[in-house]
């Protein structure tokens, strides 16, 4: 049944899309015809299908099929999802102030916002939500649980909690509040000369907060000679805040971004409107493959105007603009209405996707543009840094530890009953053997990329009639031997992840960021560049 509806929805979109080349009259006829077909189909299934169906879920299946046939950023936002949408745009929502993930069959608290309702009620990372207001929550998704936890401020919700290390479950009543999450959770000095500002999302007042952070650093450190602006992992947000953040570093009246779409009346050019905070201080902008949208506008703008040096990995590649349209019953449609172009004239949109993720576009397939100083930059496939730094790690074992939540679970168990640690600056995790023993007790296993490829080779060789049994067995033994050393080879990376997890539990997001800076190779590279004025200037001049 779902398959029938999904196919019909996609067919409807295809027919409407094909009619785009028709005359307006014929196009409107095709729209009305397909709407009538869809309505009749929906009615017939609800009336005569052999089993009872949920009308709302049935329609949601059809809506989701339509969305999937477009781009990954065009979405239907139902009434129950409005609080999540509000959080993405405003940095606030009504709820209890906790981040959760599904671990095994349980929605588990993984991080708390400082002094918010969940924190004040005594919840801790690692707590499993067993029931909500007496209704079973085991096996539910975080989205399903959050839809219940988010509600009007002042209302209460009762959670039944299972805490690792404690035999008895317990109940706790939490009063919902308006949760506001800082978009600049931390700024400070990396050493005597170099400042640091982290921006995690482009919600309201992002530009104001970045500007205030930079002013504070300069006021407290008049001899500061450079700043690291961290946009790693920042998935974007409001386009207007991308303009405001750019305005922190570039003067009034500079073009930041131009949007162009089907409805020409909506095409707009956004320029900086206010006075900058500092147009001279050297800036290194850190980006990675999870820096997207507004992050790419800001980093691309600073690159196009040769205002700062970009460092890290190529960004995500989202050069699309979304607008929201009210569609009744407190629901919205967030749809792509335009592409955006930064000052050099380039659009950084990735043109190829695989499973909803952008596919890397080779440089020889990207169109060249030039910055204000005449440096060559490329369109499509994200923003390429001026200084490319390899990822901290791509090791399969580390990815598996994260995906299986084993670092998180270890920290939960290791620090059970611990109420405090040394300051972030002084704390060191020095019991790596305890982690190794924990993995042994959990019978930890993982597949390397080589093993995955080897399994594919084994299937392909059997299909083609080749006998590679001995060769594959020998390779499997070699891989097995090397895997024994993988933990020790990645000890530094794993300890860094453990320490950041520990810091987040006792010092929240600010502590996690501060802890991460201590072992951050990209931060070391950025400091070295800002201390090398000749190299910094030569990069921006294109020499």
XYZ file of C-alpha atoms in Angstrom:
543
model
C 0.000 0.000 0.000
C 2.720 2.454 0.946
C 4.591 1.488 -2.177
C 1.509 2.232 -4.321
C 1.086 5.667 -2.758
C 4.788 6.460 -3.039
C 4.821 5.533 -6.740
C 1.717 7.616 -7.393
C 3.215 10.616 -5.620
C 6.409 10.398 -7.641
C 4.445 9.956 -10.866
C 2.473 13.075 -9.958
C 5.671 15.059 -9.484
C 7.114 13.752 -12.757
C 3.969 14.695 -14.678
C 3.951 18.152 -13.128
C 7.673 18.533 -13.882
C 7.173 17.460 -17.506
C 4.438 20.015 -17.899
C 6.869 22.844 -17.092
C 7.481 23.268 -20.814
C 3.759 23.432 -21.563
C 1.684 26.576 -21.890
C 0.415 27.977 -18.557
C -3.128 26.835 -19.368
C -2.090 23.240 -20.064
C 0.202 23.243 -17.049
C -2.587 24.264 -14.681
C -4.828 21.602 -16.200
C -2.150 18.952 -15.541
C -1.808 20.148 -11.940
C -5.550 20.012 -11.296
C -5.870 16.628 -13.026
C -3.109 15.066 -10.930
C -4.458 16.557 -7.715
C -7.841 14.995 -8.453
C -6.229 11.611 -9.215
C -4.239 11.802 -5.975
C -7.340 12.732 -3.948
C -9.371 9.880 -5.444
C -6.561 7.412 -4.820
C -6.252 8.543 -1.199
C -10.013 8.206 -0.678
C -10.221 4.753 -2.267
C -7.343 3.360 -0.187
C -8.771 4.750 3.071
C -12.224 3.377 2.247
C -11.573 -0.030 0.725
C -8.052 -1.228 1.596
C -8.228 -4.621 3.364
C -6.592 -3.380 6.599
C -7.256 -0.236 8.596
C -4.840 2.543 7.695
C -3.902 5.724 9.540
C -5.000 8.578 7.219
C -2.365 10.932 8.597
C 0.466 8.418 8.210
C -0.777 7.467 4.751
C -0.649 11.081 3.588
C 2.739 11.617 5.250
C 4.113 8.697 3.215
C 2.963 10.385 0.013
C 4.336 13.781 1.094
C 7.707 12.282 2.001
C 7.864 10.565 -1.404
C 7.365 13.954 -3.093
C 10.102 15.516 -0.975
C 12.518 12.658 -1.720
C 12.130 13.219 -5.470
C 13.453 16.781 -5.130
C 16.600 17.776 -3.182
C 17.703 16.811 0.356
C 16.822 20.246 1.746
C 13.168 20.532 0.680
C 11.133 19.216 3.617
C 7.631 19.088 5.027
C 7.457 20.320 8.620
C 4.423 19.013 10.465
C 2.853 20.674 13.480
C 4.654 18.262 15.809
C 8.010 19.222 14.252
C 7.592 23.003 14.548
C 9.713 23.211 17.714
C 12.620 21.596 15.873
C 12.224 24.123 13.066
C 12.156 26.952 15.602
C 15.391 25.698 17.131
C 17.111 25.682 13.718
C 16.121 29.282 12.995
C 16.025 30.954 16.399
C 18.336 28.817 18.533
C 15.524 28.253 21.023
C 12.689 25.813 21.616
C 10.282 24.748 24.342
C 11.428 21.583 26.096
C 13.742 20.221 28.794
C 17.179 21.190 27.428
C 18.817 17.854 26.618
C 20.304 16.175 23.540
C 19.465 12.509 23.060
C 20.424 9.639 20.772
C 19.152 6.122 20.296
C 21.574 3.643 21.867
C 20.420 0.050 21.619
C 16.649 0.198 22.220
C 16.755 3.253 24.451
C 16.581 6.979 23.830
C 19.567 8.058 25.891
C 20.584 11.486 27.186
C 24.005 12.245 25.676
C 24.437 15.937 26.501
C 22.810 18.571 28.704
C 22.467 22.314 28.261
C 23.835 24.070 31.331
C 21.267 25.243 33.909
C 18.319 24.162 31.760
C 15.426 22.083 33.086
C 16.951 18.614 32.585
C 20.226 19.723 34.162
C 18.481 21.290 37.146
C 16.362 18.154 37.589
C 19.529 16.076 38.018
C 19.545 14.122 34.763
C 22.946 12.937 33.536
C 24.433 11.807 30.223
C 23.875 8.069 29.962
C 20.392 8.176 31.492
C 17.935 6.016 29.544
C 14.331 7.160 29.148
C 12.072 4.210 29.982
C 8.700 5.943 29.952
C 7.162 9.403 29.545
C 4.061 10.264 31.580
C 3.558 6.545 32.135
C 3.767 5.604 28.461
C 6.441 3.165 27.307
C 9.371 4.860 25.535
C 11.528 1.779 24.918
C 12.051 1.216 21.204
C 10.985 4.760 20.315
C 13.173 7.031 18.208
C 14.653 10.299 19.541
C 12.319 12.178 17.179
C 9.266 10.437 18.648
C 10.430 11.109 22.204
C 11.325 14.753 21.500
C 7.881 15.371 20.022
C 6.497 14.535 23.471
C 9.174 16.280 25.533
C 8.738 19.550 23.658
C 5.697 21.450 24.838
C 4.433 24.655 26.405
C 6.711 26.286 29.003
C 5.458 25.732 32.534
C 3.922 22.327 31.817
C 5.331 19.244 33.520
C 6.465 15.935 32.112
C 7.324 12.843 34.185
C 10.189 10.635 33.036
C 11.080 7.177 34.248
C 14.854 6.837 34.102
C 17.247 3.903 34.100
C 20.714 5.071 35.137
C 23.695 2.817 34.394
C 25.276 1.593 37.604
C 22.048 1.870 39.605
C 19.784 -1.125 40.091
C 16.483 0.690 40.587
C 14.763 2.867 38.047
C 13.456 6.219 39.263
C 10.995 8.887 38.211
C 11.632 12.596 37.862
C 9.229 15.437 37.080
C 10.596 18.191 34.853
C 8.967 21.532 34.100
C 9.363 22.501 30.463
C 10.974 25.862 29.756
C 12.066 27.898 26.769
C 15.525 26.546 25.995
C 17.912 28.994 24.362
C 21.172 27.599 22.998
C 24.175 29.881 22.552
C 25.453 30.134 18.993
C 28.846 31.351 20.265
C 29.360 28.874 23.110
C 33.031 29.759 23.617
C 35.636 32.372 22.815
C 39.011 32.974 24.397
C 42.747 33.202 23.868
C 44.675 30.240 22.457
C 47.932 31.800 23.681
C 49.181 35.285 24.462
C 48.777 36.484 20.869
C 46.010 34.518 19.116
C 42.294 34.673 19.858
C 39.607 32.108 19.134
C 35.857 32.332 18.401
C 33.590 29.313 17.820
C 30.274 29.727 15.991
C 28.120 26.594 16.026
C 24.988 27.750 14.178
C 23.668 30.782 12.288
C 20.637 31.455 14.458
C 19.407 34.920 15.398
C 22.045 37.396 16.610
C 24.926 35.249 15.334
C 26.591 38.294 13.758
C 26.078 40.392 16.864
C 27.486 37.662 19.106
C 30.565 37.036 16.926
C 31.227 40.776 16.808
C 30.845 41.081 20.583
C 33.217 38.153 21.151
C 35.871 39.709 18.899
C 35.507 43.108 20.597
C 35.865 41.504 24.029
C 39.014 39.639 22.994
C 40.576 42.784 21.559
C 39.634 44.859 24.612
C 41.170 42.334 27.002
C 44.181 41.634 24.758
C 45.201 44.861 22.980
C 48.267 43.163 21.460
C 46.272 40.307 19.907
C 47.680 39.777 16.417
C 45.267 37.247 14.938
C 42.060 35.293 15.458
C 40.943 31.758 14.602
C 37.288 31.679 13.559
C 35.941 28.131 13.902
C 33.098 27.080 11.563
C 33.825 23.346 11.653
C 30.654 21.298 11.917
C 28.488 24.394 11.519
C 25.588 23.318 9.311
C 24.361 26.841 8.615
C 21.109 28.630 9.385
C 19.757 32.063 8.527
C 21.077 33.701 5.359
C 20.694 37.159 6.923
C 23.011 36.098 9.753
C 25.593 34.935 7.198
C 25.578 38.534 5.964
C 25.870 39.881 9.513
C 28.734 37.546 10.412
C 30.588 38.512 7.219
C 30.062 42.155 8.218
C 32.151 41.557 11.339
C 35.228 41.308 9.115
C 34.356 43.278 5.963
C 33.107 46.896 5.610
C 29.679 48.307 4.928
C 28.406 48.138 1.348
C 30.184 44.973 0.210
C 28.134 42.372 -1.659
C 27.945 39.126 0.316
C 25.566 36.921 -1.623
C 23.149 37.030 -4.553
C 20.209 34.631 -4.826
C 18.689 33.575 -8.148
C 15.705 31.293 -8.696
C 12.666 30.587 -10.858
C 10.641 33.513 -9.495
C 12.715 36.442 -10.735
C 10.902 38.882 -8.435
C 12.459 37.031 -5.504
C 16.061 37.400 -6.753
C 18.014 39.502 -4.285
C 21.478 40.827 -3.573
C 22.503 41.002 0.096
C 25.205 43.484 1.087
C 26.727 44.399 4.435
C 24.727 47.150 6.129
C 26.696 48.121 9.225
C 30.163 49.070 10.370
C 32.596 46.195 10.649
C 34.136 45.126 13.937
C 37.671 44.751 12.555
C 38.723 44.852 8.889
C 42.451 44.451 9.534
C 43.130 41.699 12.047
C 44.457 38.515 10.368
C 41.862 35.722 10.357
C 42.140 31.972 9.841
C 38.741 30.360 9.207
C 38.497 26.655 10.037
C 36.064 24.579 7.943
C 35.453 20.881 7.316
C 33.114 18.604 5.381
C 30.277 19.373 7.807
C 30.523 23.157 7.331
C 27.522 23.956 5.149
C 25.236 26.645 3.771
C 25.701 29.880 5.769
C 29.133 28.632 6.890
C 30.102 28.297 3.246
C 28.798 31.772 2.453
C 30.927 33.349 5.187
C 34.061 31.332 4.469
C 33.616 31.811 0.713
C 33.074 35.560 1.102
C 36.209 36.000 3.214
C 38.115 33.973 0.621
C 36.683 35.931 -2.334
C 37.640 39.247 -0.731
C 41.034 37.855 0.404
C 40.058 38.866 3.919
C 41.158 35.650 5.628
C 42.834 32.307 5.026
C 40.648 29.200 4.943
C 42.072 26.070 6.549
C 40.840 22.484 6.941
C 38.902 20.274 4.538
C 36.578 21.067 1.641
C 33.146 22.131 2.883
C 29.857 20.302 2.345
C 28.685 22.032 -0.839
C 25.206 23.465 -0.166
C 24.628 26.434 -2.461
C 20.837 26.404 -2.197
C 18.450 28.810 -0.487
C 15.356 27.588 1.350
C 12.241 29.546 2.219
C 9.319 28.394 4.317
C 5.676 28.579 3.268
C 2.733 28.161 5.635
C 0.497 25.356 4.364
C -2.146 25.232 7.084
C -2.729 23.533 10.441
C 0.475 25.025 11.868
C 2.627 23.124 9.372
C 5.158 24.460 6.892
C 6.916 23.572 3.681
C 10.636 24.350 3.633
C 11.548 24.358 -0.026
C 14.505 25.295 -2.174
C 13.655 28.470 -4.071
C 17.038 29.668 -5.338
C 20.764 29.130 -5.634
C 23.163 31.567 -4.035
C 26.267 33.096 -5.568
C 29.108 34.647 -3.579
C 31.123 37.743 -4.664
C 33.424 36.003 -7.156
C 30.310 34.828 -9.007
C 30.619 31.158 -8.075
C 27.961 28.853 -6.662
C 29.414 26.148 -4.440
C 26.442 23.757 -4.763
C 27.375 20.086 -5.156
C 25.657 18.796 -8.268
C 25.847 15.104 -7.398
C 24.403 13.273 -4.387
C 24.586 9.695 -3.185
C 22.289 8.582 -0.354
C 21.568 12.235 0.387
C 25.251 13.126 0.775
C 27.280 15.188 -1.728
C 29.720 13.327 -3.950
C 33.224 14.769 -4.252
C 33.613 16.756 -7.498
C 37.130 16.658 -9.026
C 38.754 20.068 -9.527
C 38.997 19.574 -13.291
C 35.188 19.531 -13.487
C 34.765 22.775 -11.537
C 34.638 26.209 -13.190
C 37.390 28.661 -12.159
C 36.668 32.143 -10.789
C 38.991 34.734 -9.249
C 39.173 36.509 -5.901
C 39.691 40.252 -5.528
C 43.473 39.711 -5.562
C 43.239 37.462 -8.638
C 43.585 34.097 -6.915
C 41.827 31.195 -8.636
C 38.863 29.654 -6.785
C 36.446 26.990 -8.011
C 32.673 26.606 -8.084
C 30.625 23.506 -7.223
C 31.400 20.850 -4.634
C 31.927 23.163 -1.681
C 34.582 25.692 -0.678
C 38.147 24.447 -0.939
C 40.466 25.726 1.809
C 43.568 27.749 0.995
C 45.471 25.438 3.332
C 44.249 21.841 3.229
C 44.799 19.891 6.444
C 44.075 16.180 6.556
C 41.297 15.027 8.866
C 42.398 14.263 12.408
C 41.560 10.648 11.682
C 39.747 8.498 9.159
C 40.636 5.277 10.947
C 37.946 2.608 10.708
C 38.417 1.609 14.322
C 37.717 5.134 15.577
C 34.632 5.463 13.403
C 33.377 2.112 14.681
C 33.951 3.117 18.312
C 31.889 6.271 17.717
C 29.143 4.550 15.712
C 28.766 1.831 18.356
C 28.719 4.470 21.140
C 31.511 2.617 22.935
C 33.456 5.736 23.942
C 30.275 7.294 25.324
C 29.290 4.076 27.149
C 32.800 3.706 28.582
C 32.814 7.240 29.983
C 29.351 6.647 31.450
C 30.549 3.511 33.235
C 34.006 4.824 34.203
C 32.637 8.005 35.786
C 29.567 6.464 37.409
C 29.217 8.100 40.831
C 31.824 10.782 40.081
C 30.468 14.275 40.722
C 33.397 16.432 39.597
C 36.788 16.446 37.884
C 39.745 18.798 37.783
C 39.374 21.876 35.619
C 39.362 21.403 31.860
C 42.876 22.845 31.688
C 44.253 20.364 34.232
C 42.322 17.170 33.531
C 44.131 14.298 31.774
C 42.755 10.834 31.074
C 45.634 8.448 31.797
C 43.973 5.036 32.124
C 43.883 3.835 28.515
C 44.222 0.217 29.609
C 40.854 0.520 31.346
C 39.338 1.424 28.004
C 41.044 -1.536 26.304
C 39.725 -3.861 29.013
C 36.245 -2.403 28.586
C 36.303 -3.148 24.859
C 37.401 -6.718 25.565
C 34.485 -7.143 27.964
C 32.118 -5.803 25.292
C 33.567 -8.182 22.667
C 34.177 -5.198 20.387
C 34.452 -6.011 16.683
C 34.627 -3.896 13.572
C 35.268 -4.191 9.850
C 38.012 -2.182 8.193
C 37.496 -0.711 4.748
C 39.911 -3.369 3.474
C 37.742 -6.139 4.897
C 34.641 -4.652 3.295
C 36.389 -4.552 -0.075
C 37.713 -8.070 0.445
C 34.183 -9.382 1.022
C 33.070 -7.742 -2.216
C 36.051 -9.294 -4.010
C 35.184 -12.708 -2.615
C 31.603 -12.493 -3.882
C 32.662 -11.140 -7.277
C 35.366 -13.787 -7.774
C 32.941 -16.592 -6.928
C 30.389 -15.164 -9.333
C 33.008 -14.952 -12.098
C 34.276 -18.474 -11.424
C 37.679 -17.612 -9.963
C 39.036 -19.540 -6.974
C 40.814 -16.995 -4.759
C 40.188 -18.802 -1.491
C 43.840 -19.074 -0.446
C 44.754 -15.528 -1.478
C 41.769 -14.043 0.336
C 42.455 -16.128 3.458
C 46.058 -14.854 3.526
C 44.912 -11.263 3.229
C 42.355 -11.790 5.975
C 45.114 -13.019 8.301
C 47.256 -9.971 7.526
C 44.344 -7.650 8.243
C 43.518 -9.481 11.468
C 47.100 -9.083 12.661
C 47.184 -5.370 11.887
C 43.848 -4.808 13.657
C 45.415 -5.925 16.927
C 47.675 -2.878 16.829
C 44.956 -0.460 15.704
C 43.911 0.580 19.205
C 47.457 1.494 20.222
C 48.126 3.288 16.928
C 45.042 5.445 17.491
C 45.508 5.877 21.224
C 46.057 9.647 20.976
C 42.871 10.158 18.964
C 40.792 7.947 21.251
C 42.052 9.671 24.399
C 41.140 13.023 22.857
C 37.580 11.791 22.240
C 37.325 10.394 25.771
C 38.542 13.667 27.284
C 36.047 15.728 25.260
C 33.215 13.445 26.346
C 34.291 13.779 29.977
C 34.541 17.582 29.700
C 31.038 17.867 28.230
C 29.564 16.019 31.226
C 31.060 18.311 33.838
C 31.589 21.582 31.952
C 28.968 21.288 29.204
C 29.493 22.479 25.605
C 31.954 25.188 26.577
C 34.127 22.642 28.365
C 33.982 20.242 25.426
C 35.235 22.948 23.062
C 38.024 24.022 25.418
C 39.135 20.429 25.900
C 39.150 19.832 22.150
C 41.377 22.844 21.502
C 44.118 21.357 23.634
C 44.789 18.459 21.252
C 43.666 20.075 17.996
C 46.176 19.738 15.153
C 44.316 22.261 13.010
C 44.462 24.812 15.807
C 48.226 24.273 15.983
C 48.465 24.828 12.209
C 46.321 27.977 12.446
C 48.441 29.446 15.245
C 51.615 28.724 13.288
C 50.199 30.466 10.200
C 49.056 33.546 12.122
C 52.528 33.779 13.656
C 54.071 33.677 10.166
C 53.004 37.003 8.676
C 54.976 36.546 5.458
C 53.324 33.199 4.705
C 49.860 34.499 5.620
C 50.216 37.489 3.287
C 51.674 35.394 0.458
C 48.645 33.068 0.546
C 46.230 35.986 0.272
C 48.238 37.630 -2.505
C 48.259 34.406 -4.515
C 52.043 34.107 -4.583
